[in-house]
Amino acid sequence: QTAELAEMQTDNDAYIMSLMLKLIIFVEQEDFESLTKHIATTKIYLKQHRINSRYEVLFINLMEDILHYHQKSLSKNKMFEEYIALFTAIQPFVEESVYFDIISWLQSKMTNKTFIEIKKEKFLERHCPDDDSFRIGNCFNGSILSGLSERRND
């Protein structure tokens, strides 16, 4: 019975993450009408299921602020900076299984880089601190590139 409850919680966590990702998609598509509607339905779902973790509450607040800033045609960078600080503060308490890298997404919005570019930069900073080390595959003595090559040949 405990395993069944854990599986139900995992399913619920995945569903909540899907609701949040849907909101991000509406922001990306600049579909603020759908964003408005789905913020409301997501809040209802979270309330009905008594879900009020810091991450979900902060995420909903962010979506509402994005909507507010859009409606008033205000610059979002200061708001994004504030949310980056808030999400960074709670990051140690967020479970990896339900965590979307909202910080990288916000940074992509501020810098006009793609989410993938931000993630790649973070990866290289973390794993290849020498700027030139990845250019020819010297990072990890070429192990990243050789690992990719081996998988392609399989």
JSON list of C-alpha atoms in Angstrom, two decimals:
[
{"chain": "A", "resi": 1, "resn": "GLN", "atom": "CA", "xyz": [0.00, 0.00, 0.00]},
{"chain": "A", "resi": 2, "resn": "THR", "atom": "CA", "xyz": [2.92, 2.37, 0.73]},
{"chain": "A", "resi": 3, "resn": "ALA", "atom": "CA", "xyz": [4.37, 1.75, -2.74]},
{"chain": "A", "resi": 4, "resn": "GLU", "atom": "CA", "xyz": [0.96, 2.47, -4.27]},
{"chain": "A", "resi": 5, "resn": "LEU", "atom": "CA", "xyz": [0.73, 5.78, -2.38]},
{"chain": "A", "resi": 6, "resn": "ALA", "atom": "CA", "xyz": [4.26, 6.71, -3.49]},
{"chain": "A", "resi": 7, "resn": "GLU", "atom": "CA", "xyz": [3.34, 5.96, -7.11]},
{"chain": "A", "resi": 8, "resn": "MET", "atom": "CA", "xyz": [0.19, 8.09, -6.83]},
{"chain": "A", "resi": 9, "resn": "GLN", "atom": "CA", "xyz": [2.28, 10.96, -5.43]},
{"chain": "A", "resi": 10, "resn": "THR", "atom": "CA", "xyz": [4.79, 10.61, -8.28]},
{"chain": "A", "resi": 11, "resn": "ASP", "atom": "CA", "xyz": [1.94, 10.68, -10.80]},
{"chain": "A", "resi": 12, "resn": "ASN", "atom": "CA", "xyz": [0.53, 13.79, -9.10]},
{"chain": "A", "resi": 13, "resn": "ASP", "atom": "CA", "xyz": [3.96, 15.47, -9.11]},
{"chain": "A", "resi": 14, "resn": "ALA", "atom": "CA", "xyz": [4.31, 14.72, -12.82]},
{"chain": "A", "resi": 15, "resn": "TYR", "atom": "CA", "xyz": [0.86, 16.14, -13.49]},
{"chain": "A", "resi": 16, "resn": "ILE", "atom": "CA", "xyz": [1.65, 19.33, -11.55]},
{"chain": "A", "resi": 17, "resn": "MET", "atom": "CA", "xyz": [4.90, 19.71, -13.50]},
{"chain": "A", "resi": 18, "resn": "SER", "atom": "CA", "xyz": [2.93, 19.29, -16.75]},
{"chain": "A", "resi": 19, "resn": "LEU", "atom": "CA", "xyz": [0.56, 22.08, -15.67]},
{"chain": "A", "resi": 20, "resn": "MET", "atom": "CA", "xyz": [3.49, 24.38, -14.96]},
{"chain": "A", "resi": 21, "resn": "LEU", "atom": "CA", "xyz": [5.23, 23.54, -18.22]},
{"chain": "A", "resi": 22, "resn": "LYS", "atom": "CA", "xyz": [1.99, 24.32, -20.04]},
{"chain": "A", "resi": 23, "resn": "LEU", "atom": "CA", "xyz": [2.10, 27.81, -18.50]},
{"chain": "A", "resi": 24, "resn": "ILE", "atom": "CA", "xyz": [5.67, 28.27, -19.69]},
{"chain": "A", "resi": 25, "resn": "ILE", "atom": "CA", "xyz": [4.62, 27.25, -23.19]},
{"chain": "A", "resi": 26, "resn": "PHE", "atom": "CA", "xyz": [1.91, 29.91, -23.17]},
{"chain": "A", "resi": 27, "resn": "VAL", "atom": "CA", "xyz": [4.49, 32.51, -22.13]},
{"chain": "A", "resi": 28, "resn": "GLU", "atom": "CA", "xyz": [6.82, 31.35, -24.91]},
{"chain": "A", "resi": 29, "resn": "GLN", "atom": "CA", "xyz": [4.00, 31.54, -27.44]},
{"chain": "A", "resi": 30, "resn": "GLU", "atom": "CA", "xyz": [2.90, 34.90, -26.03]},
{"chain": "A", "resi": 31, "resn": "ASP", "atom": "CA", "xyz": [-0.59, 33.43, -25.69]},
{"chain": "A", "resi": 32, "resn": "PHE", "atom": "CA", "xyz": [-1.60, 35.53, -22.71]},
{"chain": "A", "resi": 33, "resn": "GLU", "atom": "CA", "xyz": [-5.29, 34.72, -23.01]},
{"chain": "A", "resi": 34, "resn": "SER", "atom": "CA", "xyz": [-4.57, 31.02, -22.52]},
{"chain": "A", "resi": 35, "resn": "LEU", "atom": "CA", "xyz": [-2.03, 31.88, -19.83]},
{"chain": "A", "resi": 36, "resn": "THR", "atom": "CA", "xyz": [-4.70, 33.78, -17.90]},
{"chain": "A", "resi": 37, "resn": "LYS", "atom": "CA", "xyz": [-7.15, 30.89, -18.11]},
{"chain": "A", "resi": 38, "resn": "HIS", "atom": "CA", "xyz": [-4.61, 28.20, -17.22]},
{"chain": "A", "resi": 39, "resn": "ILE", "atom": "CA", "xyz": [-3.15, 30.13, -14.29]},
{"chain": "A", "resi": 40, "resn": "ALA", "atom": "CA", "xyz": [-6.64, 30.09, -12.80]},
{"chain": "A", "resi": 41, "resn": "THR", "atom": "CA", "xyz": [-7.22, 26.37, -13.42]},
{"chain": "A", "resi": 42, "resn": "THR", "atom": "CA", "xyz": [-3.75, 25.49, -12.12]},
{"chain": "A", "resi": 43, "resn": "LYS", "atom": "CA", "xyz": [-4.37, 27.48, -8.93]},
{"chain": "A", "resi": 44, "resn": "ILE", "atom": "CA", "xyz": [-7.70, 25.68, -8.45]},
{"chain": "A", "resi": 45, "resn": "TYR", "atom": "CA", "xyz": [-6.03, 22.28, -8.92]},
{"chain": "A", "resi": 46, "resn": "LEU", "atom": "CA", "xyz": [-3.26, 23.12, -6.46]},
{"chain": "A", "resi": 47, "resn": "LYS", "atom": "CA", "xyz": [-5.79, 24.40, -3.91]},
{"chain": "A", "resi": 48, "resn": "GLN", "atom": "CA", "xyz": [-8.07, 21.37, -4.28]},
{"chain": "A", "resi": 49, "resn": "HIS", "atom": "CA", "xyz": [-5.12, 19.04, -3.70]},
{"chain": "A", "resi": 50, "resn": "ARG", "atom": "CA", "xyz": [-3.73, 21.16, -0.85]},
{"chain": "A", "resi": 51, "resn": "ILE", "atom": "CA", "xyz": [-0.47, 21.75, -2.64]},
{"chain": "A", "resi": 52, "resn": "ASN", "atom": "CA", "xyz": [1.23, 24.89, -1.45]},
{"chain": "A", "resi": 53, "resn": "SER", "atom": "CA", "xyz": [4.95, 24.23, -1.56]},
{"chain": "A", "resi": 54, "resn": "ARG", "atom": "CA", "xyz": [7.24, 27.22, -1.96]},
{"chain": "A", "resi": 55, "resn": "TYR", "atom": "CA", "xyz": [8.13, 26.24, -5.52]},
{"chain": "A", "resi": 56, "resn": "GLU", "atom": "CA", "xyz": [4.55, 25.98, -6.81]},
{"chain": "A", "resi": 57, "resn": "VAL", "atom": "CA", "xyz": [3.44, 29.17, -5.03]},
{"chain": "A", "resi": 58, "resn": "LEU", "atom": "CA", "xyz": [6.46, 31.10, -6.33]},
{"chain": "A", "resi": 59, "resn": "PHE", "atom": "CA", "xyz": [5.93, 29.70, -9.82]},
{"chain": "A", "resi": 60, "resn": "ILE", "atom": "CA", "xyz": [2.28, 30.81, -9.91]},
{"chain": "A", "resi": 61, "resn": "ASN", "atom": "CA", "xyz": [3.28, 34.26, -8.61]},
{"chain": "A", "resi": 62, "resn": "LEU", "atom": "CA", "xyz": [5.86, 34.49, -11.41]},
{"chain": "A", "resi": 63, "resn": "MET", "atom": "CA", "xyz": [3.28, 33.61, -14.07]},
{"chain": "A", "resi": 64, "resn": "GLU", "atom": "CA", "xyz": [0.85, 36.19, -12.68]},
{"chain": "A", "resi": 65, "resn": "ASP", "atom": "CA", "xyz": [3.60, 38.82, -12.65]},
{"chain": "A", "resi": 66, "resn": "ILE", "atom": "CA", "xyz": [4.59, 38.00, -16.24]},
{"chain": "A", "resi": 67, "resn": "LEU", "atom": "CA", "xyz": [0.96, 38.50, -17.20]},
{"chain": "A", "resi": 68, "resn": "HIS", "atom": "CA", "xyz": [0.75, 41.77, -15.24]},
{"chain": "A", "resi": 69, "resn": "TYR", "atom": "CA", "xyz": [3.97, 43.13, -16.76]},
{"chain": "A", "resi": 70, "resn": "HIS", "atom": "CA", "xyz": [2.80, 42.17, -20.24]},
{"chain": "A", "resi": 71, "resn": "GLN", "atom": "CA", "xyz": [-0.54, 43.91, -19.80]},
{"chain": "A", "resi": 72, "resn": "LYS", "atom": "CA", "xyz": [1.17, 47.09, -18.62]},
{"chain": "A", "resi": 73, "resn": "SER", "atom": "CA", "xyz": [4.01, 46.83, -21.19]},
{"chain": "A", "resi": 74, "resn": "LEU", "atom": "CA", "xyz": [6.61, 47.08, -18.43]},
{"chain": "A", "resi": 75, "resn": "SER", "atom": "CA", "xyz": [10.20, 45.86, -18.60]},
{"chain": "A", "resi": 76, "resn": "LYS", "atom": "CA", "xyz": [10.49, 42.40, -17.12]},
{"chain": "A", "resi": 77, "resn": "ASN", "atom": "CA", "xyz": [14.25, 42.21, -16.44]},
{"chain": "A", "resi": 78, "resn": "LYS", "atom": "CA", "xyz": [14.11, 43.58, -12.88]},
{"chain": "A", "resi": 79, "resn": "MET", "atom": "CA", "xyz": [11.25, 41.22, -12.09]},
{"chain": "A", "resi": 80, "resn": "PHE", "atom": "CA", "xyz": [13.19, 38.29, -13.60]},
{"chain": "A", "resi": 81, "resn": "GLU", "atom": "CA", "xyz": [16.24, 39.19, -11.47]},
{"chain": "A", "resi": 82, "resn": "GLU", "atom": "CA", "xyz": [14.09, 39.18, -8.34]},
{"chain": "A", "resi": 83, "resn": "TYR", "atom": "CA", "xyz": [12.57, 35.80, -9.20]},
{"chain": "A", "resi": 84, "resn": "ILE", "atom": "CA", "xyz": [16.00, 34.34, -9.98]},
{"chain": "A", "resi": 85, "resn": "ALA", "atom": "CA", "xyz": [17.05, 35.33, -6.44]},
{"chain": "A", "resi": 86, "resn": "LEU", "atom": "CA", "xyz": [13.87, 33.84, -4.94]},
{"chain": "A", "resi": 87, "resn": "PHE", "atom": "CA", "xyz": [14.11, 30.55, -6.86]},
{"chain": "A", "resi": 88, "resn": "THR", "atom": "CA", "xyz": [17.83, 30.32, -6.05]},
{"chain": "A", "resi": 89, "resn": "ALA", "atom": "CA", "xyz": [17.02, 30.66, -2.35]},
{"chain": "A", "resi": 90, "resn": "ILE", "atom": "CA", "xyz": [14.57, 27.74, -2.40]},
{"chain": "A", "resi": 91, "resn": "GLN", "atom": "CA", "xyz": [16.50, 25.56, -4.85]},
{"chain": "A", "resi": 92, "resn": "PRO", "atom": "CA", "xyz": [18.06, 23.33, -2.15]},
{"chain": "A", "resi": 93, "resn": "PHE", "atom": "CA", "xyz": [14.55, 22.37, -1.00]},
{"chain": "A", "resi": 94, "resn": "VAL", "atom": "CA", "xyz": [13.18, 21.45, -4.43]},
{"chain": "A", "resi": 95, "resn": "GLU", "atom": "CA", "xyz": [13.01, 17.78, -5.36]},
{"chain": "A", "resi": 96, "resn": "GLU", "atom": "CA", "xyz": [14.94, 16.98, -8.54]},
{"chain": "A", "resi": 97, "resn": "SER", "atom": "CA", "xyz": [12.19, 14.69, -9.84]},
{"chain": "A", "resi": 98, "resn": "VAL", "atom": "CA", "xyz": [9.73, 17.57, -10.23]},
{"chain": "A", "resi": 99, "resn": "TYR", "atom": "CA", "xyz": [12.15, 20.38, -10.83]},
{"chain": "A", "resi": 100, "resn": "PHE", "atom": "CA", "xyz": [12.24, 22.41, -14.01]},
{"chain": "A", "resi": 101, "resn": "ASP", "atom": "CA", "xyz": [15.27, 24.68, -14.29]},
{"chain": "A", "resi": 102, "resn": "ILE", "atom": "CA", "xyz": [13.24, 27.85, -13.94]},
{"chain": "A", "resi": 103, "resn": "ILE", "atom": "CA", "xyz": [16.38, 29.87, -13.17]},
{"chain": "A", "resi": 104, "resn": "SER", "atom": "CA", "xyz": [17.92, 29.08, -16.57]},
{"chain": "A", "resi": 105, "resn": "TRP", "atom": "CA", "xyz": [14.61, 29.80, -18.24]},
{"chain": "A", "resi": 106, "resn": "LEU", "atom": "CA", "xyz": [14.42, 33.22, -16.55]},
{"chain": "A", "resi": 107, "resn": "GLN", "atom": "CA", "xyz": [18.03, 33.93, -17.52]},
{"chain": "A", "resi": 108, "resn": "SER", "atom": "CA", "xyz": [17.15, 33.10, -21.12]},
{"chain": "A", "resi": 109, "resn": "LYS", "atom": "CA", "xyz": [14.32, 35.63, -20.99]},
{"chain": "A", "resi": 110, "resn": "MET", "atom": "CA", "xyz": [16.67, 38.32, -19.66]},
{"chain": "A", "resi": 111, "resn": "THR", "atom": "CA", "xyz": [19.49, 37.71, -22.13]},
{"chain": "A", "resi": 112, "resn": "ASN", "atom": "CA", "xyz": [17.48, 36.85, -25.25]},
{"chain": "A", "resi": 113, "resn": "LYS", "atom": "CA", "xyz": [19.40, 33.59, -25.47]},
{"chain": "A", "resi": 114, "resn": "THR", "atom": "CA", "xyz": [17.66, 30.28, -25.90]},
{"chain": "A", "resi": 115, "resn": "PHE", "atom": "CA", "xyz": [17.09, 28.05, -22.90]},
{"chain": "A", "resi": 116, "resn": "ILE", "atom": "CA", "xyz": [19.42, 25.49, -24.52]},
{"chain": "A", "resi": 117, "resn": "GLU", "atom": "CA", "xyz": [22.20, 28.09, -24.89]},
{"chain": "A", "resi": 118, "resn": "ILE", "atom": "CA", "xyz": [21.94, 28.96, -21.19]},
{"chain": "A", "resi": 119, "resn": "LYS", "atom": "CA", "xyz": [22.00, 25.28, -20.19]},
{"chain": "A", "resi": 120, "resn": "LYS", "atom": "CA", "xyz": [25.01, 24.62, -22.43]},
{"chain": "A", "resi": 121, "resn": "GLU", "atom": "CA", "xyz": [26.89, 27.60, -20.96]},
{"chain": "A", "resi": 122, "resn": "LYS", "atom": "CA", "xyz": [26.19, 26.38, -17.44]},
{"chain": "A", "resi": 123, "resn": "PHE", "atom": "CA", "xyz": [27.35, 22.88, -18.34]},
{"chain": "A", "resi": 124, "resn": "LEU", "atom": "CA", "xyz": [30.58, 24.17, -19.83]},
{"chain": "A", "resi": 125, "resn": "GLU", "atom": "CA", "xyz": [31.22, 26.47, -16.85]},
{"chain": "A", "resi": 126, "resn": "ARG", "atom": "CA", "xyz": [30.67, 23.58, -14.46]},
{"chain": "A", "resi": 127, "resn": "HIS", "atom": "CA", "xyz": [32.57, 20.88, -16.33]},
{"chain": "A", "resi": 128, "resn": "CYS", "atom": "CA", "xyz": [35.03, 22.69, -18.58]},
{"chain": "A", "resi": 129, "resn": "PRO", "atom": "CA", "xyz": [36.27, 25.76, -16.72]},
{"chain": "A", "resi": 130, "resn": "ASP", "atom": "CA", "xyz": [38.98, 26.51, -19.29]},
{"chain": "A", "resi": 131, "resn": "ASP", "atom": "CA", "xyz": [37.30, 28.49, -22.12]},
{"chain": "A", "resi": 132, "resn": "ASP", "atom": "CA", "xyz": [39.27, 26.67, -24.82]},
{"chain": "A", "resi": 133, "resn": "SER", "atom": "CA", "xyz": [39.11, 23.21, -23.29]},
{"chain": "A", "resi": 134, "resn": "PHE", "atom": "CA", "xyz": [35.92, 22.13, -25.02]},
{"chain": "A", "resi": 135, "resn": "ARG", "atom": "CA", "xyz": [36.73, 23.50, -28.46]},
{"chain": "A", "resi": 136, "resn": "ILE", "atom": "CA", "xyz": [38.80, 20.52, -29.55]},
{"chain": "A", "resi": 137, "resn": "GLY", "atom": "CA", "xyz": [37.42, 18.00, -27.11]},
{"chain": "A", "resi": 138, "resn": "ASN", "atom": "CA", "xyz": [40.08, 18.35, -24.43]},
{"chain": "A", "resi": 139, "resn": "CYS", "atom": "CA", "xyz": [37.49, 18.70, -21.71]},
{"chain": "A", "resi": 140, "resn": "PHE", "atom": "CA", "xyz": [37.60, 15.48, -19.66]},
{"chain": "A", "resi": 141, "resn": "ASN", "atom": "CA", "xyz": [40.49, 14.41, -21.93]},
{"chain": "A", "resi": 142, "resn": "GLY", "atom": "CA", "xyz": [38.01, 14.13, -24.77]},
{"chain": "A", "resi": 143, "resn": "SER", "atom": "CA", "xyz": [35.80, 11.70, -22.86]},
{"chain": "A", "resi": 144, "resn": "ILE", "atom": "CA", "xyz": [32.60, 13.61, -23.64]},
{"chain": "A", "resi": 145, "resn": "LEU", "atom": "CA", "xyz": [33.21, 13.61, -27.36]},
{"chain": "A", "resi": 146, "resn": "SER", "atom": "CA", "xyz": [34.53, 10.05, -27.44]},
{"chain": "A", "resi": 147, "resn": "GLY", "atom": "CA", "xyz": [31.48, 8.91, -25.47]},
{"chain": "A", "resi": 148, "resn": "LEU", "atom": "CA", "xyz": [29.23, 10.57, -28.04]},
{"chain": "A", "resi": 149, "resn": "SER", "atom": "CA", "xyz": [31.15, 8.96, -30.88]},
{"chain": "A", "resi": 150, "resn": "GLU", "atom": "CA", "xyz": [30.90, 5.51, -29.29]},
{"chain": "A", "resi": 151, "resn": "ARG", "atom": "CA", "xyz": [27.11, 5.86, -28.90]},
{"chain": "A", "resi": 152, "resn": "ARG", "atom": "CA", "xyz": [26.71, 6.88, -32.53]},
{"chain": "A", "resi": 153, "resn": "ASN", "atom": "CA", "xyz": [28.64, 3.81, -33.68]},
{"chain": "A", "resi": 154, "resn": "ASP", "atom": "CA", "xyz": [26.47, 1.39, -31.66]}
]
